[in-house]
mmCIF file of C-alpha atoms in Angstrom:
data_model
loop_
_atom_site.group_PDB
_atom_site.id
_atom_site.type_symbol
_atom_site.label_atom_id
_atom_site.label_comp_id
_atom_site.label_asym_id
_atom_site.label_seq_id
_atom_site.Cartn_x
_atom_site.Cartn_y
_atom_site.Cartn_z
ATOM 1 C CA UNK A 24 -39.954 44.727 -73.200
ATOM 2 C CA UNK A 25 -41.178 47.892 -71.966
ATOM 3 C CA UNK A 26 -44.354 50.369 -73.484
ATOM 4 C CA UNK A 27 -43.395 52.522 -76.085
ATOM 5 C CA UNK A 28 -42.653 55.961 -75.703
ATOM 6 C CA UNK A 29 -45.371 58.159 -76.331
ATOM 7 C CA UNK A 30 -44.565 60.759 -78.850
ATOM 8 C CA UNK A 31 -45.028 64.644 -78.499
ATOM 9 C CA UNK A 32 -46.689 64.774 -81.581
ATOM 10 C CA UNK A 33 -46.841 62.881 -84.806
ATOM 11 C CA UNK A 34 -48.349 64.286 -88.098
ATOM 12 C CA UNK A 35 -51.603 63.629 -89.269
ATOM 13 C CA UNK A 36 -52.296 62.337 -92.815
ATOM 14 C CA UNK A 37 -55.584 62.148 -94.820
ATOM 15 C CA UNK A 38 -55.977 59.258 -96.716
ATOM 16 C CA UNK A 39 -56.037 61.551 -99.554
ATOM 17 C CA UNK A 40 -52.757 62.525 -99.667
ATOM 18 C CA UNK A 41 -50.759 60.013 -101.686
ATOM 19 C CA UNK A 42 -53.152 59.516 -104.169
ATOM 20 C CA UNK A 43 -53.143 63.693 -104.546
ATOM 21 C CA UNK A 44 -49.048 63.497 -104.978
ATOM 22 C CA UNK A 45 -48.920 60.796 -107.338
ATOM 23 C CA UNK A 46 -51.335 62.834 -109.702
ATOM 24 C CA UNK A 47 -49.246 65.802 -109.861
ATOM 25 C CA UNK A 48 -45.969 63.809 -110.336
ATOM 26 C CA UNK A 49 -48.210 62.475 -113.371
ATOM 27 C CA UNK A 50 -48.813 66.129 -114.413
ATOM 28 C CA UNK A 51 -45.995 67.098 -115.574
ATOM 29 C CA UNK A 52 -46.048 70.193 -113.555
ATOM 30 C CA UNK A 53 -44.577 70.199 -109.707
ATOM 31 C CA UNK A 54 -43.744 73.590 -109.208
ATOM 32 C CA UNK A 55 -46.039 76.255 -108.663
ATOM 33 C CA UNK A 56 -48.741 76.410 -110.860
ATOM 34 C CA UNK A 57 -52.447 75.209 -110.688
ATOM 35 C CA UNK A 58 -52.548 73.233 -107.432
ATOM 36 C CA UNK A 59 -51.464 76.315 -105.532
ATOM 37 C CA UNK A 60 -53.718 78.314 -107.019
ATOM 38 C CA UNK A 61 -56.328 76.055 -105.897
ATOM 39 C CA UNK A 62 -55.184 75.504 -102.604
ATOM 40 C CA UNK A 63 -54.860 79.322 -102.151
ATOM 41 C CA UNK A 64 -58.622 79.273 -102.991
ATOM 42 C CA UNK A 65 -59.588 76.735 -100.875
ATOM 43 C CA UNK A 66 -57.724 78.101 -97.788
ATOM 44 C CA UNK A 67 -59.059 81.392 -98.043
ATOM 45 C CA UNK A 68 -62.621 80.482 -98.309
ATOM 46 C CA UNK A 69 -62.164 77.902 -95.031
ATOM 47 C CA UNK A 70 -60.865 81.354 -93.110
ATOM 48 C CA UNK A 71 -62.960 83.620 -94.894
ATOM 49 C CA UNK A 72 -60.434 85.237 -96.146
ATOM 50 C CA UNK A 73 -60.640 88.059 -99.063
ATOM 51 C CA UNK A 74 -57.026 86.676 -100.677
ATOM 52 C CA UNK A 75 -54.602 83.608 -99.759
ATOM 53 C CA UNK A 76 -50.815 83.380 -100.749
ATOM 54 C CA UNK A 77 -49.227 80.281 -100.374
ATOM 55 C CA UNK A 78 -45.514 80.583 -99.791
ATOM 56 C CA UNK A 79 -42.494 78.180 -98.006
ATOM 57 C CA UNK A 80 -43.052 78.827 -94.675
ATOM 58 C CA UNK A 81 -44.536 80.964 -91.967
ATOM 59 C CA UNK A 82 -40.931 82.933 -90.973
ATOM 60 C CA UNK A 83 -41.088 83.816 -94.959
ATOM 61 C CA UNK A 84 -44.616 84.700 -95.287
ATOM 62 C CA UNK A 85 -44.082 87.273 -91.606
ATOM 63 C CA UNK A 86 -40.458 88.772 -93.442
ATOM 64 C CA UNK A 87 -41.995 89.298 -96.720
ATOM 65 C CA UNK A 88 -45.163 90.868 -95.017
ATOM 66 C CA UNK A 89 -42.431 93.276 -93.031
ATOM 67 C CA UNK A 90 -40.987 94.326 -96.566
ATOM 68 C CA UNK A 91 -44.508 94.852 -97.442
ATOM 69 C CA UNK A 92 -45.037 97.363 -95.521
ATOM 70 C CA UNK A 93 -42.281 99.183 -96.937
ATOM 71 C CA UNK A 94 -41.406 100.635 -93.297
ATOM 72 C CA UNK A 95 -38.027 102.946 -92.853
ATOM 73 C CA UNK A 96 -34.670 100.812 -92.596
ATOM 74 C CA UNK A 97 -34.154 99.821 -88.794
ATOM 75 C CA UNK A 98 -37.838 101.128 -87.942
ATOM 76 C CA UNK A 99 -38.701 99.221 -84.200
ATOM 77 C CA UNK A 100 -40.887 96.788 -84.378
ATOM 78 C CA UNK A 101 -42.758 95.411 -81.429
ATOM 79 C CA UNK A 102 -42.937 91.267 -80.616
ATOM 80 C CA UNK A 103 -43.465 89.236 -77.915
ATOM 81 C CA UNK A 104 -40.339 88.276 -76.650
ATOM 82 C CA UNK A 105 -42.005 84.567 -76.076
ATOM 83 C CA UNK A 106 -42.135 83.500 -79.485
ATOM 84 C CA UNK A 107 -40.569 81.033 -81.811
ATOM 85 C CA UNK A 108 -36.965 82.765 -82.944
ATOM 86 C CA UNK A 109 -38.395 82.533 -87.041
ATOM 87 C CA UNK A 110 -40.660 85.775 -85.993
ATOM 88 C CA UNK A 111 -37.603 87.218 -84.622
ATOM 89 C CA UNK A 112 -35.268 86.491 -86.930
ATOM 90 C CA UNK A 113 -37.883 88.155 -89.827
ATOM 91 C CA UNK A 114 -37.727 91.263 -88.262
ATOM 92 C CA UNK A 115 -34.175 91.509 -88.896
ATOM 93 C CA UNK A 116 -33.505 89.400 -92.177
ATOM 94 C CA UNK A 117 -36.268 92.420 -93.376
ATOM 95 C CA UNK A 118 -33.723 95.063 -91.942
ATOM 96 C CA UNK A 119 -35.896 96.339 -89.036
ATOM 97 C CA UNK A 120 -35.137 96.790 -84.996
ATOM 98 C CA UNK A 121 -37.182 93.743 -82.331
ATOM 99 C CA UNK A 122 -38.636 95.881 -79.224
ATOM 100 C CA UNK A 123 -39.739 92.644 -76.758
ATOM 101 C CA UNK A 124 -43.033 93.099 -75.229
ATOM 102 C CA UNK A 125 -44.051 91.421 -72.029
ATOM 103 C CA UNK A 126 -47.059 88.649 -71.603
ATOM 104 C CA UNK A 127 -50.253 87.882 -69.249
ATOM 105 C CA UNK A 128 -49.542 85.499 -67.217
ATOM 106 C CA UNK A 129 -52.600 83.788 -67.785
ATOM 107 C CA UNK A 130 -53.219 84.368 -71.148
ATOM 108 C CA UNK A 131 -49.612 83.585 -72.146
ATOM 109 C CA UNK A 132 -49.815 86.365 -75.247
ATOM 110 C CA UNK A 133 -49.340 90.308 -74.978
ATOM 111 C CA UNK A 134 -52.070 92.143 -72.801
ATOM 112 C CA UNK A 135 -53.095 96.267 -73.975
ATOM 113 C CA UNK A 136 -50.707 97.337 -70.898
ATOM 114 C CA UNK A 137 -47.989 95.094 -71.836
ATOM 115 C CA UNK A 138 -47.997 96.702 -75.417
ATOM 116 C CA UNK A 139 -48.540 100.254 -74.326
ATOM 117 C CA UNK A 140 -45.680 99.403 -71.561
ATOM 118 C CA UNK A 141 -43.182 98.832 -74.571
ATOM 119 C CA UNK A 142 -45.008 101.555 -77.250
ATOM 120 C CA UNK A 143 -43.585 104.162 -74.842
ATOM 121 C CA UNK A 144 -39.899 103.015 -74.530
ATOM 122 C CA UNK A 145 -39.656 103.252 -77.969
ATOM 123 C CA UNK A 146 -41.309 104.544 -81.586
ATOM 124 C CA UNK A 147 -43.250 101.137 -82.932
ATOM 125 C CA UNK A 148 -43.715 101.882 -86.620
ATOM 126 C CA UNK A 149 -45.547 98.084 -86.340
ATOM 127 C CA UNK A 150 -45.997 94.974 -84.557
ATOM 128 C CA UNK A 151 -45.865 91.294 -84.751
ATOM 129 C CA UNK A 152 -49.037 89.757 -82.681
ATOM 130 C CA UNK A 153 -48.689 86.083 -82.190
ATOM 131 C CA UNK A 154 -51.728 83.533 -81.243
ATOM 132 C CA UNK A 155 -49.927 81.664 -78.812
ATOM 133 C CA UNK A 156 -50.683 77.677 -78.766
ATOM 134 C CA UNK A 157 -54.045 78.453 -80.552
ATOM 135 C CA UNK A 158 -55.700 80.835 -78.635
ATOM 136 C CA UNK A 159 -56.518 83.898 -80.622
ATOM 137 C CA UNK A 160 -55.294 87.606 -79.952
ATOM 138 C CA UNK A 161 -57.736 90.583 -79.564
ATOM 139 C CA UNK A 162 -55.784 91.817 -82.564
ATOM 140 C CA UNK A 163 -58.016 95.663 -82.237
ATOM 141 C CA UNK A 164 -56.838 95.672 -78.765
ATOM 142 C CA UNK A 165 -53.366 95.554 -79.267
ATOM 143 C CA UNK A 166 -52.832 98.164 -81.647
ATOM 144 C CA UNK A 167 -55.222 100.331 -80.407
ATOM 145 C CA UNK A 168 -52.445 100.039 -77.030
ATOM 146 C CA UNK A 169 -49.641 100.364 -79.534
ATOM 147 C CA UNK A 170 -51.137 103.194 -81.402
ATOM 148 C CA UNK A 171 -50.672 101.526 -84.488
ATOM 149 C CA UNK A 172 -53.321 101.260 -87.296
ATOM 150 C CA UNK A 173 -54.281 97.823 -88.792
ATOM 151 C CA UNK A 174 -52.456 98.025 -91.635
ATOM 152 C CA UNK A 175 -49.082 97.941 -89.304
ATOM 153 C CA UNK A 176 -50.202 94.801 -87.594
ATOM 154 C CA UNK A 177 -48.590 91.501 -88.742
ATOM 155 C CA UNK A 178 -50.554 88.425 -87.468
ATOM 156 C CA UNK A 179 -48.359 85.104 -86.440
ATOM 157 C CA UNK A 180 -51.254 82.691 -87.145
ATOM 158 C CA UNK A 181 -48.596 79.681 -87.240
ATOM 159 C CA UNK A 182 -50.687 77.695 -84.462
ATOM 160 C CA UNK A 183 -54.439 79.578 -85.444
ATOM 161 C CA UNK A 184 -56.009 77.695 -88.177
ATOM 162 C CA UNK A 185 -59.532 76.093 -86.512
ATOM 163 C CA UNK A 186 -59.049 79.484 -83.508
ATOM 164 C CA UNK A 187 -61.733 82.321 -83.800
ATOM 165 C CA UNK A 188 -62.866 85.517 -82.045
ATOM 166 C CA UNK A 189 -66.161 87.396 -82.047
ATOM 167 C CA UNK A 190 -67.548 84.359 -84.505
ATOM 168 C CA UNK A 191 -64.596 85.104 -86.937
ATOM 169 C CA UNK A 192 -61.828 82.624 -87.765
ATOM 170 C CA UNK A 193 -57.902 83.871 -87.381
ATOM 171 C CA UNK A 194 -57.046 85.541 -90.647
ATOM 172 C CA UNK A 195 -60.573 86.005 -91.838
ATOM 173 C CA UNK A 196 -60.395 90.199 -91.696
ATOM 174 C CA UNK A 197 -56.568 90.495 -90.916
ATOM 175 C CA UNK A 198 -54.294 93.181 -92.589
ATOM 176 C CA UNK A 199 -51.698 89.888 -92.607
ATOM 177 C CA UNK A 200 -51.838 86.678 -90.790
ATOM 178 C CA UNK A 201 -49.037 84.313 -91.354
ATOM 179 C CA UNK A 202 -49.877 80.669 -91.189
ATOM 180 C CA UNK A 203 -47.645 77.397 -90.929
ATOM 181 C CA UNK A 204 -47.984 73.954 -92.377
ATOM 182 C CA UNK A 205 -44.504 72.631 -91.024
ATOM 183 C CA UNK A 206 -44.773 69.174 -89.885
ATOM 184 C CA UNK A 207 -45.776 69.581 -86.074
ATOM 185 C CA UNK A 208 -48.681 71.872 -87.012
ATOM 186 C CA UNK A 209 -52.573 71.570 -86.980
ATOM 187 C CA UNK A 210 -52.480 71.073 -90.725
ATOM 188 C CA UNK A 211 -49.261 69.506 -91.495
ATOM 189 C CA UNK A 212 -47.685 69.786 -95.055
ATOM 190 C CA UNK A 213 -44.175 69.070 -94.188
ATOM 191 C CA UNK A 214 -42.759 72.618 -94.712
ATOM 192 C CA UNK A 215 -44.967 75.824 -96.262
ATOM 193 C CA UNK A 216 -46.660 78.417 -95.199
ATOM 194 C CA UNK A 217 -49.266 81.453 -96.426
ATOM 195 C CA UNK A 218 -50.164 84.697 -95.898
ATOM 196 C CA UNK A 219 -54.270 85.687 -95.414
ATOM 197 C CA UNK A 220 -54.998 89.395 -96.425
ATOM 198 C CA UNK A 221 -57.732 91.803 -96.686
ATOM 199 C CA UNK A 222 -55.761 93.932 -98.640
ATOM 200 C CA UNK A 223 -55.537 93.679 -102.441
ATOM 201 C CA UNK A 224 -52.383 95.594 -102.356
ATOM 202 C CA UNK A 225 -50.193 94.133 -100.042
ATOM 203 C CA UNK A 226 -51.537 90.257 -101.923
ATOM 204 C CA UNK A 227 -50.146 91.924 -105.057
ATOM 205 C CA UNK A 228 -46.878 93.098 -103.227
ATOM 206 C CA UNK A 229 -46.194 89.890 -101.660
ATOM 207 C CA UNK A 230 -47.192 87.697 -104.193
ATOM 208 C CA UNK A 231 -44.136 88.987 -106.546
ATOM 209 C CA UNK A 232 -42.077 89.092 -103.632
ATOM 210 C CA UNK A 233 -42.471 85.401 -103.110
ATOM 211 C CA UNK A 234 -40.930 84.780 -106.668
ATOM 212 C CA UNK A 235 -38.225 86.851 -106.470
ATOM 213 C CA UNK A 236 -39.695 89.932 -107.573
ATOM 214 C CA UNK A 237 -40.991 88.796 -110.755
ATOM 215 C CA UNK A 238 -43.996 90.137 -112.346
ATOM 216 C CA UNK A 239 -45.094 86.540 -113.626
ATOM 217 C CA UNK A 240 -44.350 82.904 -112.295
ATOM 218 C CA UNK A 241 -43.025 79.937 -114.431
ATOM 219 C CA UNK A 242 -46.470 78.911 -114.756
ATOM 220 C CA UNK A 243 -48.133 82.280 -116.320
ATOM 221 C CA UNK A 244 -44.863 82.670 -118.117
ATOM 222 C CA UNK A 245 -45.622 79.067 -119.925
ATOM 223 C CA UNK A 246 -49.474 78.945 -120.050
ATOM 224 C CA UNK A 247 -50.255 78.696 -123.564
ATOM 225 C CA UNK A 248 -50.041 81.818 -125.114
ATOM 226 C CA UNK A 249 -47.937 82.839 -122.081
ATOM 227 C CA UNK A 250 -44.101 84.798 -122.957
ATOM 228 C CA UNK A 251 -41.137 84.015 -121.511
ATOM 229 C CA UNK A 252 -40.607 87.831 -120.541
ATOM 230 C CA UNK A 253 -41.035 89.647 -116.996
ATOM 231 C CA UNK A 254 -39.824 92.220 -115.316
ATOM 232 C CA UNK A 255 -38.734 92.431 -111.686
ATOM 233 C CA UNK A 256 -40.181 96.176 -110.139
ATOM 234 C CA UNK A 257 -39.049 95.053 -106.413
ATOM 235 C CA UNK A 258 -36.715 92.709 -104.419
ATOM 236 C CA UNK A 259 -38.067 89.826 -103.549
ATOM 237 C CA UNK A 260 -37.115 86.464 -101.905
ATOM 238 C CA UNK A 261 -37.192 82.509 -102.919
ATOM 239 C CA UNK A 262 -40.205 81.500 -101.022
ATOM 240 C CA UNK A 263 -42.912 80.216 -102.980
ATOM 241 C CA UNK A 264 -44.662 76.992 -102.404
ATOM 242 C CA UNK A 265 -44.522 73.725 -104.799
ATOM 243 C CA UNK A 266 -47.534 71.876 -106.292
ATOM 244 C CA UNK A 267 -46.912 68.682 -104.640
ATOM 245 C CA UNK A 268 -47.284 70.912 -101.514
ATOM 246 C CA UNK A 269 -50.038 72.017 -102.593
ATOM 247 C CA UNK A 270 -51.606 69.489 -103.345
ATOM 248 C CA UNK A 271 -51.039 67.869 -100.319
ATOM 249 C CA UNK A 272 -52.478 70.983 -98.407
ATOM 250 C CA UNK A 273 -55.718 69.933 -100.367
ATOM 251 C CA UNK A 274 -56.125 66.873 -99.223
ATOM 252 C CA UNK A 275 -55.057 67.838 -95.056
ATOM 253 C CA UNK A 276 -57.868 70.695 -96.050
ATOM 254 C CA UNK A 277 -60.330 68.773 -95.970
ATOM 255 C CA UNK A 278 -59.485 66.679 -93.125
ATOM 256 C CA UNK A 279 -58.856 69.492 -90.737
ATOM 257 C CA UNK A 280 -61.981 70.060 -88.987
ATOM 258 C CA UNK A 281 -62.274 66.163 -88.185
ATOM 259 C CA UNK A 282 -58.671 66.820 -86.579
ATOM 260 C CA UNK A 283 -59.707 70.048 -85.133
ATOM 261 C CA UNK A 284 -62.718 68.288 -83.284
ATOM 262 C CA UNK A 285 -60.103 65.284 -82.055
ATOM 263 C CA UNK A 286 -58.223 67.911 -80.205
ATOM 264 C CA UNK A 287 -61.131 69.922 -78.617
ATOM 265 C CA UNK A 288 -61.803 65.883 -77.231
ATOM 266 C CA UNK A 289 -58.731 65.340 -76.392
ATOM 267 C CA UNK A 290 -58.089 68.765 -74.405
ATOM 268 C CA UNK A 291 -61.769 67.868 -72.744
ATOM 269 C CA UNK A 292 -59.986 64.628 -71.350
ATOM 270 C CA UNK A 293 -57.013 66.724 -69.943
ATOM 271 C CA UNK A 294 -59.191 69.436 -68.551
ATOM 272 C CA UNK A 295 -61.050 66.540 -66.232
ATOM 273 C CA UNK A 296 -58.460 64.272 -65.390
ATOM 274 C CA UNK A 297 -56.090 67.527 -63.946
ATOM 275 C CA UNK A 298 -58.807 69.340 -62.346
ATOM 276 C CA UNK A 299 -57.602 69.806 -58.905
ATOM 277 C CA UNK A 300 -54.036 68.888 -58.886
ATOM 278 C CA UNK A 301 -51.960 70.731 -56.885
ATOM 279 C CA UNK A 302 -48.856 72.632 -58.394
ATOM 280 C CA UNK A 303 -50.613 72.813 -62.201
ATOM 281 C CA UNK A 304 -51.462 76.016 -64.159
ATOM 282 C CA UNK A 305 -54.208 74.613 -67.250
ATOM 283 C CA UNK A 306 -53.618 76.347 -70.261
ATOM 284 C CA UNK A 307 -55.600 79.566 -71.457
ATOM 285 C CA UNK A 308 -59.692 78.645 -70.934
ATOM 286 C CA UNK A 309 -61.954 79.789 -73.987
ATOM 287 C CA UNK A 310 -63.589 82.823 -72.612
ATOM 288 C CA UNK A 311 -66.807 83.759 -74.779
ATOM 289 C CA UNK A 312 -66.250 84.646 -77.641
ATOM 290 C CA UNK A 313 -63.014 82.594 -78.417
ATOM 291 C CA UNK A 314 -62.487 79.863 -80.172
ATOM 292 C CA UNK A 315 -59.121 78.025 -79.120
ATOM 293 C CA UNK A 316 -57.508 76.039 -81.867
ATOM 294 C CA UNK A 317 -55.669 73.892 -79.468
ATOM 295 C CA UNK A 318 -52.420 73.550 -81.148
ATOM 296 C CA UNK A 319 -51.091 73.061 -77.920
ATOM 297 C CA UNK A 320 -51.529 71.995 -74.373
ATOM 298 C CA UNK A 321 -49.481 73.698 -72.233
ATOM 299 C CA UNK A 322 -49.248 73.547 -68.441
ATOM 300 C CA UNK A 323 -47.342 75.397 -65.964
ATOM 301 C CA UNK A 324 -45.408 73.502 -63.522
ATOM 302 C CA UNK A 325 -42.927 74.167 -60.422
ATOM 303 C CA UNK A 326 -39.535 72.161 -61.394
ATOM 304 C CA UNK A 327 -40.490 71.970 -65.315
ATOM 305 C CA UNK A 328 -36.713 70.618 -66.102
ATOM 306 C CA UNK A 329 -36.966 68.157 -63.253
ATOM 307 C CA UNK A 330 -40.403 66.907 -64.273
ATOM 308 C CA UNK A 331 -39.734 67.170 -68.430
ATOM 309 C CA UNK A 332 -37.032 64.521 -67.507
ATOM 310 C CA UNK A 333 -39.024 62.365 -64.798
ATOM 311 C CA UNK A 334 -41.941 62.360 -67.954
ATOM 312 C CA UNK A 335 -39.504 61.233 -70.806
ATOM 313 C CA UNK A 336 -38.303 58.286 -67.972
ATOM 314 C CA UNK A 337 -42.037 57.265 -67.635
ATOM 315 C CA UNK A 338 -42.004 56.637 -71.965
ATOM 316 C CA UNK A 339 -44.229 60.553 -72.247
ATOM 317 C CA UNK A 340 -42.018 63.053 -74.583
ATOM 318 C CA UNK A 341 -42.833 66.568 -74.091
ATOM 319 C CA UNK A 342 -41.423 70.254 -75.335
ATOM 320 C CA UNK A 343 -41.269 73.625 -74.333
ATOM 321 C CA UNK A 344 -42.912 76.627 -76.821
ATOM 322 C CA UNK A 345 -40.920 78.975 -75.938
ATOM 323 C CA UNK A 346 -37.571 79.234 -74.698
ATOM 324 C CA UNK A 347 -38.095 83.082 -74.546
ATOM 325 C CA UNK A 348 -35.972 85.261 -77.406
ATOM 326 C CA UNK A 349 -34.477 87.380 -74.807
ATOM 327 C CA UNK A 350 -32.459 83.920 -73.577
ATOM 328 C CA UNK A 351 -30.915 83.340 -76.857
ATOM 329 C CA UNK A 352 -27.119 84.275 -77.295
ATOM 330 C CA UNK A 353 -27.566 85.767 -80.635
ATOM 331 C CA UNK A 354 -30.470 88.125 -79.880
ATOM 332 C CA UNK A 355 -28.727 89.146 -76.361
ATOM 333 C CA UNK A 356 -26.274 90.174 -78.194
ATOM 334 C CA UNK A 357 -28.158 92.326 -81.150
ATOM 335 C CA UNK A 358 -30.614 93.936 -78.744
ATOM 336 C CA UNK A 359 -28.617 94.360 -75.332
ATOM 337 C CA UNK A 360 -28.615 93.740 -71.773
ATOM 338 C CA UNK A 361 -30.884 96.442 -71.083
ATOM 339 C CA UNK A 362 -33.741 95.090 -73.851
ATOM 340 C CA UNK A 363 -32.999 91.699 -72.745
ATOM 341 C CA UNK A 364 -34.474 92.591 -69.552
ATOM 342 C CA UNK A 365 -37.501 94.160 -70.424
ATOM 343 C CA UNK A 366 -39.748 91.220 -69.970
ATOM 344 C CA UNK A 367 -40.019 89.690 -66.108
ATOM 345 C CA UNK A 368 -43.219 87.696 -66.838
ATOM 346 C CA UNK A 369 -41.457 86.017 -69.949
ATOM 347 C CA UNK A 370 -38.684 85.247 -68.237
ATOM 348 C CA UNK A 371 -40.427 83.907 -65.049
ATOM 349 C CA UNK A 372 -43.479 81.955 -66.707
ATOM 350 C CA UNK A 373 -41.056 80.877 -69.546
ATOM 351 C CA UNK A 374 -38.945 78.239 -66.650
ATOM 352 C CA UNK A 375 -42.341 77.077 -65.674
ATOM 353 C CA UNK A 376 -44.135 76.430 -69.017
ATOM 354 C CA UNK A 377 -44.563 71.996 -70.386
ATOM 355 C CA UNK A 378 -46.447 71.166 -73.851
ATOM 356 C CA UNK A 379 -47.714 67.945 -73.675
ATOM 357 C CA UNK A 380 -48.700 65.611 -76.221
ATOM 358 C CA UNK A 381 -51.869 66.890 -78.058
ATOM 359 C CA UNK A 382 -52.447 65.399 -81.465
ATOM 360 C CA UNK A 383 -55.419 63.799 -83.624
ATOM 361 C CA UNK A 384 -53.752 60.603 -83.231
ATOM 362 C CA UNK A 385 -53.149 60.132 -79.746
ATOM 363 C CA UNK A 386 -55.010 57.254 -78.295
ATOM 364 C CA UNK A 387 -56.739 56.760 -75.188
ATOM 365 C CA UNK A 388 -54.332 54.566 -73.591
ATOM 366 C CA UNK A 389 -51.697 57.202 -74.733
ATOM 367 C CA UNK A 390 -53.392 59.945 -72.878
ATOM 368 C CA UNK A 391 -53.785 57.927 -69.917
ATOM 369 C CA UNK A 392 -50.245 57.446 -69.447
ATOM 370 C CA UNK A 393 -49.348 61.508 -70.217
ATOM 371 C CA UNK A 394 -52.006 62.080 -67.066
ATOM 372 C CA UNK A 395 -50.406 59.378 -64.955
ATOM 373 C CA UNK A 396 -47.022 60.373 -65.074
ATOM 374 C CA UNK A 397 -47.216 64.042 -64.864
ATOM 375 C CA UNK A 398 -49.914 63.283 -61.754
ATOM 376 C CA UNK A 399 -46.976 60.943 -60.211
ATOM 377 C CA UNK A 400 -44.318 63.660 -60.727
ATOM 378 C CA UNK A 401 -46.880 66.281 -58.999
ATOM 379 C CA UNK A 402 -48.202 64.537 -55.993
ATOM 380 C CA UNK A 403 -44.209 63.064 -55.293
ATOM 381 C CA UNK A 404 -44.024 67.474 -54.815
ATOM 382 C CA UNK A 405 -46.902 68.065 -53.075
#
């Protein structure tokens, strides 16, 4: 019998976490209520964060952030074209116009001349900024070249929990920074997400909108003492996040910098063993200053079909993060030819880009065999 396939990624669990589920099945209480509460406290003081809102996923917590900015209907709103379609698709489930903006090569994320590039085509009245595999966006930078103020700027933080820059963890002073717990992320719930905030205003705004609009949850509405009546002042959506998720997001918590320091190890071992091989681009380097969360590993490589396949024959699953937005039928057809081709560099570095297997739980011997058989498929090039 032949070696196992090694996975892409597989989700890490603290031993915590069943024990934490069973206890709020025992509550009585499995909606939202005091465990997400707590774990909205929790997360915000790990980031540094002034205010935390948990909600149901990262594309929710970036559409209700849009609304909460209250912009003009069909206002342009600038995003990297190279981005997971959720950010795309909550700049139009929130009403408002995409305006793709180009990457660095090198970097893999918007540069200040990419932004200002696609500022001038067009009338940004914001911007979604997105920390791309884990490294962390000069946030200042980038609105400064859109000529936006910080209050216009909506973070995607979905792979930044663990990244930093300047000493200061992603989210930590953000206007908004959207973060995701879906399964494949650093700190896996399953599905959920939350919004970090500086501002006391937009935490109130979205924290309605999360319920609906309603000015109290279930849980105020029941506390002893508590009334059944509430008033709904603005529209809101179905996206806020469960106790047992909580509860679970508790428990990863406090795992997460044990899991954080695996990957750093892991990306280490990587680093070394590729050094030198001809036809590979290493991911983004951490420049001073930055702290890279490593959510991913991704590598640039000539023939990135060809080799994906030649990998998953050798037992190594990988993925692609992107396939760029202006590729996608749907948003080709909403934005136009002309949009569409906006963004070279996406569309070039997007055919060459490879995420391999990075994950707390990937063994040695696992490792080894990613590095051998992306070395084989290299040198049989070369």
């Amino acid at each position: 019998m032949g070696q196992s396939t090694v996975p892409f990624t597989i989700p890490s669990l603290s031993g915590e976490v069943s024990d934490a589920v069973v206890k709020v099945l025992d509550s009585g209480w499995i909606t939202t209520g005091p465990q997400t509460a707590a774990f909205e406290q929790e997360f915000a003081d790990y980031l540094g964060a002034a205010h935390v809102v948990a909600v149901a996923s990262c594309t929710t917590a970036l559409e209700l952030c849009l609304r909460g900015l209250e912009l003009p209907p069909g206002s342009a709103v600038l995003t990297p074209s190279l981005t997971f379609c959720g950010a795309i698709n909550a700049i139009l489930h929130a009403g408002h116009r995409p305006v793709l903006v180009d990457i660095d090569e090198d970097t893999l994320v918007p540069s200040p001349e990419t932004v200002a590039a696609a500022a001038a085509r067009t009338k940004p009245a914001a911007m979604i900024v997105q920390n791309q595999g884990g490294y962390p966006v000069d946030v200042a930078a980038l609105a400064e070249a859109a000529g936006l103020d910080r209050t216009r700027i909506v973070e995607d933080a979905a792979h930044g929990p663990g990244a930093a820059r300047g000493g200061k963890p992603v989210g930590s002073e953000s206007f908004a920074a959207c973060f995701s717990f879906y399964a494949t992320k650093n700190m896996p719930i399953g599905e959920g997400g939350a919004i970090a905030t500086s501002d006391e205003g937009l935490q109130e705004k979205v924290r309605a909108m999360r319920l609906h609009g309603m000015s109290k949850d279930s849980w105020k509405r029941y506390l002893p003492g508590g009334s059944w009546r509430y008033d709904v002042k603005q529209i809101g959506l179905k996206a806020n996040m469960t106790d047992v998720q909580a509860s679970i997001g508790r428990a990863q918590l406090a795992a997460l910098p044990e899991w954080q320091r695996r990957r750093a190890e892991i990306v280490a071992a990587y680093d070394e063993a590729f050094r030198g091989l001809p036809g590979l681009t290493l991911p983004q380097r951490n420049l001073d200053g930055i702290r890279h969360a490593w959510h991913l590993y991704q590598v640039r490589v000539p023939d990135r079909d060809a080799i994906s396949s030649e990998l998953e024959a050798a037992g190594v699953s990988t993925s692609v993060h992107f396939i760029p937005a202006n590729q996608m039928t749907s948003y080709r057809d909403i934005l136009g030819a002309d949009e569409c081709a906006r963004v070279p560099v996406t569309d070039r570095v997007g055919e060459e880009l490879l995420s391999l297997p990075l994950y707390p739980g990937l063994t040695s011997d696992g490792q080894d065999r990613v590095v051998a058989a992306l070395t084989e498929a290299l040198r049989a090039r070369s």
